[in-house]
mmCIF file with all atom_site columns, C-alpha atoms in Angstrom:
data_model
loop_
_atom_site.group_PDB
_atom_site.id
_atom_site.type_symbol
_atom_site.label_atom_id
_atom_site.label_alt_id
_atom_site.label_comp_id
_atom_site.label_asym_id
_atom_site.label_entity_id
_atom_site.label_seq_id
_atom_site.pdbx_PDB_ins_code
_atom_site.Cartn_x
_atom_site.Cartn_y
_atom_site.Cartn_z
_atom_site.occupancy
_atom_site.B_iso_or_equiv
_atom_site.pdbx_formal_charge
_atom_site.auth_seq_id
_atom_site.auth_comp_id
_atom_site.auth_asym_id
_atom_site.auth_atom_id
_atom_site.pdbx_PDB_model_num
ATOM 1   C CA . UNK N 1 1   ? 3.321   -4.045  -11.383 1.00 48.00 ? 1   UNK N CA 1
ATOM 2   C CA . UNK N 1 2   ? 0.121   -5.881  -10.788 1.00 58.00 ? 2   UNK N CA 1
ATOM 3   C CA . UNK N 1 3   ? -2.172  -6.580  -7.925  1.00 68.00 ? 3   UNK N CA 1
ATOM 4   C CA . UNK N 1 4   ? -4.918  -9.049  -7.620  1.00 74.00 ? 4   UNK N CA 1
ATOM 5   C CA . UNK N 1 5   ? -7.939  -7.523  -5.820  1.00 76.00 ? 5   UNK N CA 1
ATOM 6   C CA . UNK N 1 6   ? -11.434 -8.669  -4.806  1.00 79.00 ? 6   UNK N CA 1
ATOM 7   C CA . UNK N 1 7   ? -14.422 -6.543  -3.670  1.00 80.00 ? 7   UNK N CA 1
ATOM 8   C CA . UNK N 1 8   ? -16.017 -7.360  -0.238  1.00 84.00 ? 8   UNK N CA 1
ATOM 9   C CA . UNK N 1 9   ? -18.900 -5.946  1.659   1.00 87.00 ? 9   UNK N CA 1
ATOM 10  C CA . UNK N 1 10  ? -17.653 -3.800  4.559   1.00 90.00 ? 10  UNK N CA 1
ATOM 11  C CA . UNK N 1 11  ? -19.790 -5.803  6.916   1.00 89.00 ? 11  UNK N CA 1
ATOM 12  C CA . UNK N 1 12  ? -17.987 -8.950  6.010   1.00 85.00 ? 12  UNK N CA 1
ATOM 13  C CA . UNK N 1 13  ? -14.541 -7.392  6.274   1.00 86.00 ? 13  UNK N CA 1
ATOM 14  C CA . UNK N 1 14  ? -12.932 -8.729  9.536   1.00 86.00 ? 14  UNK N CA 1
ATOM 15  C CA . UNK N 1 15  ? -9.721  -7.526  11.063  1.00 86.00 ? 15  UNK N CA 1
ATOM 16  C CA . UNK N 1 16  ? -8.064  -10.462 12.935  1.00 85.00 ? 16  UNK N CA 1
ATOM 17  C CA . UNK N 1 17  ? -5.356  -8.051  14.273  1.00 86.00 ? 17  UNK N CA 1
ATOM 18  C CA . UNK N 1 18  ? -3.614  -4.967  13.404  1.00 88.00 ? 18  UNK N CA 1
ATOM 19  C CA . UNK N 1 19  ? -6.580  -2.656  12.548  1.00 91.00 ? 19  UNK N CA 1
ATOM 20  C CA . UNK N 1 20  ? -4.920  -0.047  15.091  1.00 93.00 ? 20  UNK N CA 1
ATOM 21  C CA . UNK N 1 21  ? -1.873  -0.002  12.751  1.00 92.00 ? 21  UNK N CA 1
ATOM 22  C CA . UNK N 1 22  ? -3.719  1.103   9.815   1.00 92.00 ? 22  UNK N CA 1
ATOM 23  C CA . UNK N 1 23  ? -3.124  4.620   8.331   1.00 90.00 ? 23  UNK N CA 1
ATOM 24  C CA . UNK N 1 24  ? -5.645  6.053   5.878   1.00 89.00 ? 24  UNK N CA 1
ATOM 25  C CA . UNK N 1 25  ? -4.921  8.456   3.020   1.00 84.00 ? 25  UNK N CA 1
ATOM 26  C CA . UNK N 1 26  ? -7.836  9.894   0.956   1.00 81.00 ? 26  UNK N CA 1
ATOM 27  C CA . UNK N 1 27  ? -7.594  11.295  -2.555  1.00 74.00 ? 27  UNK N CA 1
ATOM 28  C CA . UNK N 1 28  ? -9.918  12.541  -5.181  1.00 67.00 ? 28  UNK N CA 1
ATOM 29  C CA . UNK N 1 29  ? -7.936  14.551  -7.759  1.00 61.00 ? 29  UNK N CA 1
ATOM 30  C CA . UNK N 1 30  ? -5.706  11.623  -8.767  1.00 57.00 ? 30  UNK N CA 1
ATOM 31  C CA . UNK N 1 31  ? -8.517  9.122   -9.270  1.00 60.00 ? 31  UNK N CA 1
ATOM 32  C CA . UNK N 1 32  ? -9.284  9.101   -12.911 1.00 62.00 ? 32  UNK N CA 1
ATOM 33  C CA . UNK N 1 33  ? -12.921 8.119   -12.303 1.00 67.00 ? 33  UNK N CA 1
ATOM 34  C CA . UNK N 1 34  ? -13.465 11.195  -10.146 1.00 73.00 ? 34  UNK N CA 1
ATOM 35  C CA . UNK N 1 35  ? -14.622 9.074   -7.191  1.00 77.00 ? 35  UNK N CA 1
ATOM 36  C CA . UNK N 1 36  ? -13.150 9.692   -3.725  1.00 84.00 ? 36  UNK N CA 1
ATOM 37  C CA . UNK N 1 37  ? -10.648 6.947   -2.794  1.00 85.00 ? 37  UNK N CA 1
ATOM 38  C CA . UNK N 1 38  ? -9.515  6.202   0.792   1.00 90.00 ? 38  UNK N CA 1
ATOM 39  C CA . UNK N 1 39  ? -6.417  3.902   0.944   1.00 89.00 ? 39  UNK N CA 1
ATOM 40  C CA . UNK N 1 40  ? -5.704  2.039   4.232   1.00 91.00 ? 40  UNK N CA 1
ATOM 41  C CA . UNK N 1 41  ? -2.065  1.132   4.598   1.00 89.00 ? 41  UNK N CA 1
ATOM 42  C CA . UNK N 1 42  ? -0.114  -0.798  7.337   1.00 87.00 ? 42  UNK N CA 1
ATOM 43  C CA . UNK N 1 43  ? 1.775   1.692   9.187   1.00 86.00 ? 43  UNK N CA 1
ATOM 44  C CA . UNK N 1 44  ? 4.448   -0.911  10.167  1.00 85.00 ? 44  UNK N CA 1
ATOM 45  C CA . UNK N 1 45  ? 5.269   -2.274  6.712   1.00 82.00 ? 45  UNK N CA 1
ATOM 46  C CA . UNK N 1 46  ? 3.630   0.137   4.205   1.00 81.00 ? 46  UNK N CA 1
ATOM 47  C CA . UNK N 1 47  ? 1.441   -2.652  2.668   1.00 84.00 ? 47  UNK N CA 1
ATOM 48  C CA . UNK N 1 48  ? -1.712  -1.363  0.972   1.00 86.00 ? 48  UNK N CA 1
ATOM 49  C CA . UNK N 1 49  ? -4.395  -3.438  2.760   1.00 88.00 ? 49  UNK N CA 1
ATOM 50  C CA . UNK N 1 50  ? -7.546  -2.284  1.036   1.00 90.00 ? 50  UNK N CA 1
ATOM 51  C CA . UNK N 1 51  ? -9.275  0.743   -0.445  1.00 89.00 ? 51  UNK N CA 1
ATOM 52  C CA . UNK N 1 52  ? -12.735 2.360   -0.211  1.00 90.00 ? 52  UNK N CA 1
ATOM 53  C CA . UNK N 1 53  ? -14.267 4.214   -2.966  1.00 85.00 ? 53  UNK N CA 1
ATOM 54  C CA . UNK N 1 54  ? -17.322 6.447   -3.438  1.00 84.00 ? 54  UNK N CA 1
ATOM 55  C CA . UNK N 1 55  ? -17.803 4.482   -6.601  1.00 79.00 ? 55  UNK N CA 1
ATOM 56  C CA . UNK N 1 56  ? -18.368 1.396   -4.348  1.00 81.00 ? 56  UNK N CA 1
ATOM 57  C CA . UNK N 1 57  ? -20.383 2.388   -1.421  1.00 87.00 ? 57  UNK N CA 1
ATOM 58  C CA . UNK N 1 58  ? -20.323 -0.225  1.424   1.00 90.00 ? 58  UNK N CA 1
ATOM 59  C CA . UNK N 1 59  ? -17.659 -2.246  -0.016  1.00 88.00 ? 59  UNK N CA 1
ATOM 60  C CA . UNK N 1 60  ? -13.851 -2.560  0.175   1.00 89.00 ? 60  UNK N CA 1
ATOM 61  C CA . UNK N 1 61  ? -11.250 -3.375  -2.567  1.00 86.00 ? 61  UNK N CA 1
ATOM 62  C CA . UNK N 1 62  ? -9.027  -5.747  -0.992  1.00 86.00 ? 62  UNK N CA 1
ATOM 63  C CA . UNK N 1 63  ? -5.737  -7.303  -1.886  1.00 83.00 ? 63  UNK N CA 1
ATOM 64  C CA . UNK N 1 64  ? -5.789  -10.974 -2.093  1.00 78.00 ? 64  UNK N CA 1
ATOM 65  C CA . UNK N 1 65  ? -2.482  -11.290 -0.486  1.00 77.00 ? 65  UNK N CA 1
ATOM 66  C CA . UNK N 1 66  ? -3.805  -9.779  2.708   1.00 80.00 ? 66  UNK N CA 1
ATOM 67  C CA . UNK N 1 67  ? -6.203  -12.664 3.313   1.00 79.00 ? 67  UNK N CA 1
ATOM 68  C CA . UNK N 1 68  ? -5.034  -15.116 6.083   1.00 77.00 ? 68  UNK N CA 1
ATOM 69  C CA . UNK N 1 69  ? -6.937  -18.108 4.834   1.00 76.00 ? 69  UNK N CA 1
ATOM 70  C CA . UNK N 1 70  ? -4.557  -19.652 2.227   1.00 75.00 ? 70  UNK N CA 1
ATOM 71  C CA . UNK N 1 71  ? -7.201  -22.224 0.980   1.00 78.00 ? 71  UNK N CA 1
ATOM 72  C CA . UNK N 1 72  ? -9.303  -19.353 -0.319  1.00 76.00 ? 72  UNK N CA 1
ATOM 73  C CA . UNK N 1 73  ? -6.386  -18.095 -2.633  1.00 68.00 ? 73  UNK N CA 1
ATOM 74  C CA . UNK N 1 74  ? -6.772  -21.160 -4.863  1.00 74.00 ? 74  UNK N CA 1
ATOM 75  C CA . UNK N 1 75  ? -10.570 -21.382 -4.721  1.00 75.00 ? 75  UNK N CA 1
ATOM 76  C CA . UNK N 1 76  ? -12.743 -18.268 -4.237  1.00 74.00 ? 76  UNK N CA 1
ATOM 77  C CA . UNK N 1 77  ? -10.026 -15.752 -4.569  1.00 71.00 ? 77  UNK N CA 1
ATOM 78  C CA . UNK N 1 78  ? -8.192  -17.313 -7.524  1.00 68.00 ? 78  UNK N CA 1
ATOM 79  C CA . UNK N 1 79  ? -8.198  -14.452 -10.283 1.00 63.00 ? 79  UNK N CA 1
ATOM 80  C CA . UNK N 1 80  ? -10.643 -15.022 -12.987 1.00 58.00 ? 80  UNK N CA 1
ATOM 81  C CA . UNK N 1 81  ? -10.230 -11.755 -14.820 1.00 50.00 ? 81  UNK N CA 1
ATOM 82  C CA . UNK N 1 82  ? -7.243  -9.678  -15.743 1.00 53.00 ? 82  UNK N CA 1
ATOM 83  C CA . UNK N 1 83  ? -7.611  -5.841  -16.005 1.00 49.00 ? 83  UNK N CA 1
ATOM 84  C CA . UNK N 1 84  ? -4.582  -4.050  -17.559 1.00 50.00 ? 84  UNK N CA 1
ATOM 85  C CA . UNK N 1 85  ? -3.927  -0.429  -17.054 1.00 52.00 ? 85  UNK N CA 1
ATOM 86  C CA . UNK N 1 86  ? -1.287  1.435   -19.030 1.00 54.00 ? 86  UNK N CA 1
ATOM 87  C CA . UNK N 1 87  ? -0.965  4.544   -16.808 1.00 55.00 ? 87  UNK N CA 1
ATOM 88  C CA . UNK N 1 88  ? 1.662   3.212   -14.360 1.00 58.00 ? 88  UNK N CA 1
ATOM 89  C CA . UNK N 1 89  ? 4.401   1.465   -16.129 1.00 61.00 ? 89  UNK N CA 1
ATOM 90  C CA . UNK N 1 90  ? 7.311   3.822   -16.900 1.00 66.00 ? 90  UNK N CA 1
ATOM 91  C CA . UNK N 1 91  ? 5.683   6.785   -15.121 1.00 72.00 ? 91  UNK N CA 1
ATOM 92  C CA . UNK N 1 92  ? 7.573   6.708   -11.939 1.00 75.00 ? 92  UNK N CA 1
ATOM 93  C CA . UNK N 1 93  ? 4.374   6.975   -9.811  1.00 77.00 ? 93  UNK N CA 1
ATOM 94  C CA . UNK N 1 94  ? 4.491   3.603   -7.943  1.00 81.00 ? 94  UNK N CA 1
ATOM 95  C CA . UNK N 1 95  ? 4.804   3.762   -4.232  1.00 85.00 ? 95  UNK N CA 1
ATOM 96  C CA . UNK N 1 96  ? 8.237   2.395   -3.098  1.00 87.00 ? 96  UNK N CA 1
ATOM 97  C CA . UNK N 1 97  ? 7.358   2.475   0.646   1.00 86.00 ? 97  UNK N CA 1
ATOM 98  C CA . UNK N 1 98  ? 6.424   -1.376  0.893   1.00 82.00 ? 98  UNK N CA 1
ATOM 99  C CA . UNK N 1 99  ? 9.573   -2.340  -1.033  1.00 82.00 ? 99  UNK N CA 1
ATOM 100 C CA . UNK N 1 100 ? 11.730  -0.349  1.296   1.00 88.00 ? 100 UNK N CA 1
ATOM 101 C CA . UNK N 1 101 ? 10.109  -1.713  4.400   1.00 84.00 ? 101 UNK N CA 1
ATOM 102 C CA . UNK N 1 102 ? 10.494  -5.197  2.871   1.00 81.00 ? 102 UNK N CA 1
ATOM 103 C CA . UNK N 1 103 ? 14.157  -4.447  2.740   1.00 83.00 ? 103 UNK N CA 1
ATOM 104 C CA . UNK N 1 104 ? 14.118  -3.586  6.491   1.00 84.00 ? 104 UNK N CA 1
ATOM 105 C CA . UNK N 1 105 ? 12.169  -6.834  7.275   1.00 79.00 ? 105 UNK N CA 1
ATOM 106 C CA . UNK N 1 106 ? 14.777  -8.858  5.392   1.00 79.00 ? 106 UNK N CA 1
ATOM 107 C CA . UNK N 1 107 ? 17.577  -7.200  7.267   1.00 83.00 ? 107 UNK N CA 1
ATOM 108 C CA . UNK N 1 108 ? 15.797  -7.990  10.580  1.00 80.00 ? 108 UNK N CA 1
ATOM 109 C CA . UNK N 1 109 ? 15.503  -11.528 9.494   1.00 74.00 ? 109 UNK N CA 1
ATOM 110 C CA . UNK N 1 110 ? 19.333  -11.559 8.963   1.00 80.00 ? 110 UNK N CA 1
ATOM 111 C CA . UNK N 1 111 ? 19.944  -10.217 12.336  1.00 82.00 ? 111 UNK N CA 1
ATOM 112 C CA . UNK N 1 112 ? 20.921  -6.712  10.960  1.00 85.00 ? 112 UNK N CA 1
ATOM 113 C CA . UNK N 1 113 ? 18.740  -4.886  13.511  1.00 89.00 ? 113 UNK N CA 1
ATOM 114 C CA . UNK N 1 114 ? 20.497  -1.709  13.442  1.00 92.00 ? 114 UNK N CA 1
ATOM 115 C CA . UNK N 1 115 ? 20.366  -1.422  9.580   1.00 91.00 ? 115 UNK N CA 1
ATOM 116 C CA . UNK N 1 116 ? 16.805  -2.312  9.700   1.00 89.00 ? 116 UNK N CA 1
ATOM 117 C CA . UNK N 1 117 ? 15.946  0.211   12.364  1.00 93.00 ? 117 UNK N CA 1
ATOM 118 C CA . UNK N 1 118 ? 17.746  3.034   10.219  1.00 94.00 ? 118 UNK N CA 1
ATOM 119 C CA . UNK N 1 119 ? 15.586  2.166   7.198   1.00 93.00 ? 119 UNK N CA 1
ATOM 120 C CA . UNK N 1 120 ? 12.287  2.033   9.298   1.00 91.00 ? 120 UNK N CA 1
ATOM 121 C CA . UNK N 1 121 ? 13.278  5.388   10.928  1.00 95.00 ? 121 UNK N CA 1
ATOM 122 C CA . UNK N 1 122 ? 14.066  7.030   7.476   1.00 95.00 ? 122 UNK N CA 1
ATOM 123 C CA . UNK N 1 123 ? 10.713  5.639   5.815   1.00 93.00 ? 123 UNK N CA 1
ATOM 124 C CA . UNK N 1 124 ? 8.804   6.760   8.964   1.00 92.00 ? 124 UNK N CA 1
ATOM 125 C CA . UNK N 1 125 ? 10.286  10.270  8.612   1.00 94.00 ? 125 UNK N CA 1
ATOM 126 C CA . UNK N 1 126 ? 9.219   10.512  5.087   1.00 93.00 ? 126 UNK N CA 1
ATOM 127 C CA . UNK N 1 127 ? 5.704   9.399   5.896   1.00 91.00 ? 127 UNK N CA 1
ATOM 128 C CA . UNK N 1 128 ? 5.452   11.768  8.951   1.00 91.00 ? 128 UNK N CA 1
ATOM 129 C CA . UNK N 1 129 ? 6.714   14.725  7.120   1.00 92.00 ? 129 UNK N CA 1
ATOM 130 C CA . UNK N 1 130 ? 4.316   14.131  4.342   1.00 89.00 ? 130 UNK N CA 1
ATOM 131 C CA . UNK N 1 131 ? 5.891   16.340  1.756   1.00 92.00 ? 131 UNK N CA 1
ATOM 132 C CA . UNK N 1 132 ? 7.227   13.583  -0.676  1.00 92.00 ? 132 UNK N CA 1
ATOM 133 C CA . UNK N 1 133 ? 4.262   11.177  -1.080  1.00 89.00 ? 133 UNK N CA 1
ATOM 134 C CA . UNK N 1 134 ? 3.375   9.280   -4.301  1.00 87.00 ? 134 UNK N CA 1
ATOM 135 C CA . UNK N 1 135 ? -0.054  9.730   -5.936  1.00 84.00 ? 135 UNK N CA 1
ATOM 136 C CA . UNK N 1 136 ? -1.736  6.793   -4.285  1.00 80.00 ? 136 UNK N CA 1
ATOM 137 C CA . UNK N 1 137 ? -1.061  8.614   -0.893  1.00 82.00 ? 137 UNK N CA 1
ATOM 138 C CA . UNK N 1 138 ? -2.377  11.900  -2.039  1.00 84.00 ? 138 UNK N CA 1
ATOM 139 C CA . UNK N 1 139 ? 0.945   13.453  -3.044  1.00 88.00 ? 139 UNK N CA 1
ATOM 140 C CA . UNK N 1 140 ? 2.572   14.406  -6.364  1.00 90.00 ? 140 UNK N CA 1
ATOM 141 C CA . UNK N 1 141 ? 6.191   12.878  -5.710  1.00 92.00 ? 141 UNK N CA 1
ATOM 142 C CA . UNK N 1 142 ? 7.622   10.401  -8.260  1.00 90.00 ? 142 UNK N CA 1
ATOM 143 C CA . UNK N 1 143 ? 9.026   7.047   -7.054  1.00 89.00 ? 143 UNK N CA 1
ATOM 144 C CA . UNK N 1 144 ? 12.560  8.144   -7.341  1.00 91.00 ? 144 UNK N CA 1
ATOM 145 C CA . UNK N 1 145 ? 11.864  11.362  -5.412  1.00 94.00 ? 145 UNK N CA 1
ATOM 146 C CA . UNK N 1 146 ? 10.548  9.276   -2.476  1.00 93.00 ? 146 UNK N CA 1
ATOM 147 C CA . UNK N 1 147 ? 13.371  6.853   -2.629  1.00 93.00 ? 147 UNK N CA 1
ATOM 148 C CA . UNK N 1 148 ? 15.947  9.811   -2.760  1.00 94.00 ? 148 UNK N CA 1
ATOM 149 C CA . UNK N 1 149 ? 14.325  11.327  0.075   1.00 96.00 ? 149 UNK N CA 1
ATOM 150 C CA . UNK N 1 150 ? 14.435  8.133   2.317   1.00 95.00 ? 150 UNK N CA 1
ATOM 151 C CA . UNK N 1 151 ? 18.071  7.678   1.303   1.00 94.00 ? 151 UNK N CA 1
ATOM 152 C CA . UNK N 1 152 ? 18.937  11.229  2.425   1.00 94.00 ? 152 UNK N CA 1
ATOM 153 C CA . UNK N 1 153 ? 17.316  10.394  5.727   1.00 95.00 ? 153 UNK N CA 1
ATOM 154 C CA . UNK N 1 154 ? 19.696  7.317   6.223   1.00 91.00 ? 154 UNK N CA 1
#
């Protein structure tokens, strides 16, 4: 798993739409640096939009894929550096929510609205209950535990 991020001043971060759909989760114990980290997720699709850390006051760590201006992707936002972390592969701590919601989006596209609605409801139930969350959302659950919980809710 990898992500391309960039850091932007909070004063320059503009929400074109959907700011009311952001859900925030704060964590401190799971961040290796010891900084407090607040993650901002889209409550509709589960996408991590950006993060704010006490280690970068006044700035947001933003996913390149969340930027609407595609011209920037090949110019100013084109990755110039790769940072590898070995703490996630094979650990089972990756958040499956965005993948599960992507399945629902695909089913919607294929006119399988009922199946998509069932997945959304199951994922929303998991998030609302808050008992089985991955470390990036402040929980201790493994990827497979979250997926099994969503399947059980189907």
